[in-house]
Amino acid sequence: MPLTLHRKIATSFKDQFLVQIFQISLTSLHQLKIEVPDDIRSVPLSLALRCLSFDFVGSPVDESSEEFGTVQLPASWRPLLQDPSTVQIFFDYYKSTETSVSKEALECLVRLASVRRSLFAEDPARSQFLSHLMSGTREILQTGQGLGHHDNYHEFCRLLGRFKVNYQLSELLNVEFYGEWIGLVAEFTTKSLLSWEWASNSVYYLLSLWSRLVTSVPYLKGDTPSLLDETVPKITEGFITSRMNYVQASIADNSSDIDNPLDNAEGLQDQLESLPYLCRFQYESCSRFIINIMEPLLQAYMARSRLPTAGDLAELSVIEGQITWMVHIIAAILKIRQTVGCSQDSQELFDAELAARVLQLINITDTGVHAQRYQELSKQRLDRAILIFVQNFRRSYVGDQAVHSAKLYSRLSELLGLTDHLVLLNVIVGKIATNLKCYAECEDVIDHTLSLFLELASGYMTGKLLLKLDSTKFIIANHSRENFPFLGEYRYVRSRTNFYYILGSLVFMEDGPVKFRSFMEPLLQVAVSLEASADAAFQTDVVKYAFTGLMRDLRGITMATNSRRTYSLLFDWLYPSRMPLLLRAISLCTDEPEVTTPLLKFMAEFVLNKAQRLTFDSSSPNGILLFREISKLIVAYGSRVLLLPNGTDIYASKYKGMWISLTVLSRALCGNYVNFGVFELYGDRALADALDISLKMVLSIPLSDLLTFKKLSKAYYGYMEVLFNNHITISSVLNLDTSTFVHIVSSLESGLKGLDTGISTQCASAIDSLSAFYFNNITAGDNPPSPAALNLARHIGEFPNLFPQILKTLFEIIIFEDAGNQWSLSRPILSLIMISEQMFSDLRAQILASQPVDQQQRLSQCFDKLMTDVTRSLEPKNRDRFTQNLTTFRHDFRMK
């Protein structure tokens, strides 16, 4: 059934029966309160949970997440929710049953606490419901019953977290025993923080509750004290203290390198997400507390840097671990700019105080004995934390969108001599350069460093500022593996592309071919060395790695060219002198995917006409010359890869190179920088050969494999769309034998039926081009048909069911499926109808015959309206009118 019909049925079930089923579960729960086995009690409890977990709004949540939005119960449920016994029965079951049942009782309470506010028509009813929930949780907090079981503990934390999601702070304050309740929750939170290892996944919900409470304080009206001034600082200090204690305990029992939360970026983000709001609530006292912890740690770390050896490594690991947590905490605080509790100026001064401690740390980590410890895990974690801090601090105070605060820089000047953002930026880039030099053994740090460098280079203002810095000039002038050893490591091949994309972006910010040629000099030396190598040398690892590195570097630089000017600089550097090297490499190493893949991916980027960068002068032959080189590469690769035997991993050995080749050719064919008529006019085989070899490659791939490998599918159907849209008359696809031609067109039909909307749209476009060509040149053609049209007519004559089958598939998709690309699908439908009215009449009769007899007359009228005001042409206005009619037809046809 269509998805909309499923939703209608689900809605009908919800309105008519679901509340009755929930009532049955509640009645059963009351009747089974007497002494009965837990496995019997669990049945109505599970039923109640299923009812409360129903998809009330028809938009299912992400099942991989524990979070869900407001539970949108219908108004018919109101009497049940307003009955105090409904909430109480679940608290009763929690107290009187074993863990498996009590956990489900808490899950039901979590959902009841999430019920939409508007379900209660009046405020007193909502307040009474809230009071019942708070009363039940208060009793659990007082007794601690059941919280020794981890599942119960986790669900209870979720329940507490829902209070501020669904209720306002003022509503909590109005509950009579709020003071006692908030005190118990604060005590529970503090104890949870101290038991971090056991409750690490649960504390997130508690911290989330407190962060929402403090952010609501500015909007609080009335004189009732919230008591948050007393409780929040203790929770904040408890969190920070627990992190310090955790590091010491993990080092003591040798578990610091196993499941360390500092290595889990997602988990760390969850832990620190709410903390900034708590810290900034009482920012002055909180920042003082952080500094009092940080200062002794910095002094101890600095003292260690001056020693000739690292000394006690366990003690040093504790210091580094504790500093790392403090840096993460400061980074999280500086990520959020909030003015609750003190003025903006005061907050900036406190920001400066905290930032100064981490900026001071940057110099310490790379000096003395610490400069020899880049392979230590604790040192790598610390540098990752520093990079995250720099990223957050830069976004707030250094970037294009940042606030340049005079007060902050005034304080930083007093503490560290950093007078403005340019001096600070120099420190940051200096750290980037150091990491890229020293961390060849740690991929994570290199990736974080390049991410920060890219962020800086991507901003217009920060990019301009970077070019003024000595540290940036050094990187641009010395980008060799001798200065940056990670470039010589095979595992960093992807990072090389990113690195040169960043450098290219910076170089292209300034005009001047002289600077570009100077920047390209190290790459030129590599290229010249490779050109001088013998053919046999291309089978050695040294030469292969040098070549693939060059391809990845050039791809990064090509990605950075976003204008005609910058692309021309790179084109002139490559063509014609460097192109023979590429042809030679692909010819010698066709069976080496680690060589051909980077080469083909570079070419796919090089021929992509993004931002109209491939725009040559009207008198320039460069577009044609570029396509001739593309043709040579594709023909050289395709003719050789087709001869290779199918290995155990056919995708890696053949299909990957093939789909990248198709992408290269597709981008070149639709790049709009080549006049392809020139090739046939002057007898140049470049275009014909490229199209021939590409068809041979796609025909060598079984249709099942085409549909199995996603990237291969996208490249194949993208190529077919370009081929049928732009080159159907000159391509050899119409010159194929009929069975092969039918195979290709049938593959387009298979693509229509797939789940990928993008591929379906490409197939529809290709089919539309083919059928429009048939209509314009054969059905409605006045002039003698061309050879291509005669071939197409021959194919259709030998296989007359081809077009009717495709039209049937298109109508089935339109009528029975919820296609998101209806506009695209309407185009080939009209073209096919124009080819033969008889074909459309037969299909209409076939569809009507498949429907119930009592519906056939109404559906026949739908078909009549489909062609209202549609003329026998494929003009744009006629197409748009048909698309509108088809939308109406689909709606009317599907009505029950």
PDB file of C-alpha atoms in Angstrom, residues 16 59 96 149 162 193 313 389:
ATOM      1  CA  GLN A  16     -10.841   4.349  17.479  1.00  0.00           C
ATOM      2  CA  SER A  59       6.757  10.671  11.797  1.00  0.00           C
ATOM      3  CA  SER A  96       6.969  -3.633  44.197  1.00  0.00           C
ATOM      4  CA  HIS A 149      20.241  -1.687  39.331  1.00  0.00           C
ATOM      5  CA  ARG A 162      12.254  15.164  30.997  1.00  0.00           C
ATOM      6  CA  LEU A 193      29.101  12.428  39.287  1.00  0.00           C
ATOM      7  CA  LEU A 313      55.725   8.387  33.559  1.00  0.00           C
ATOM      8  CA  PHE A 389      40.037  24.634  22.259  1.00  0.00           C
TER       9      PHE A 389
END
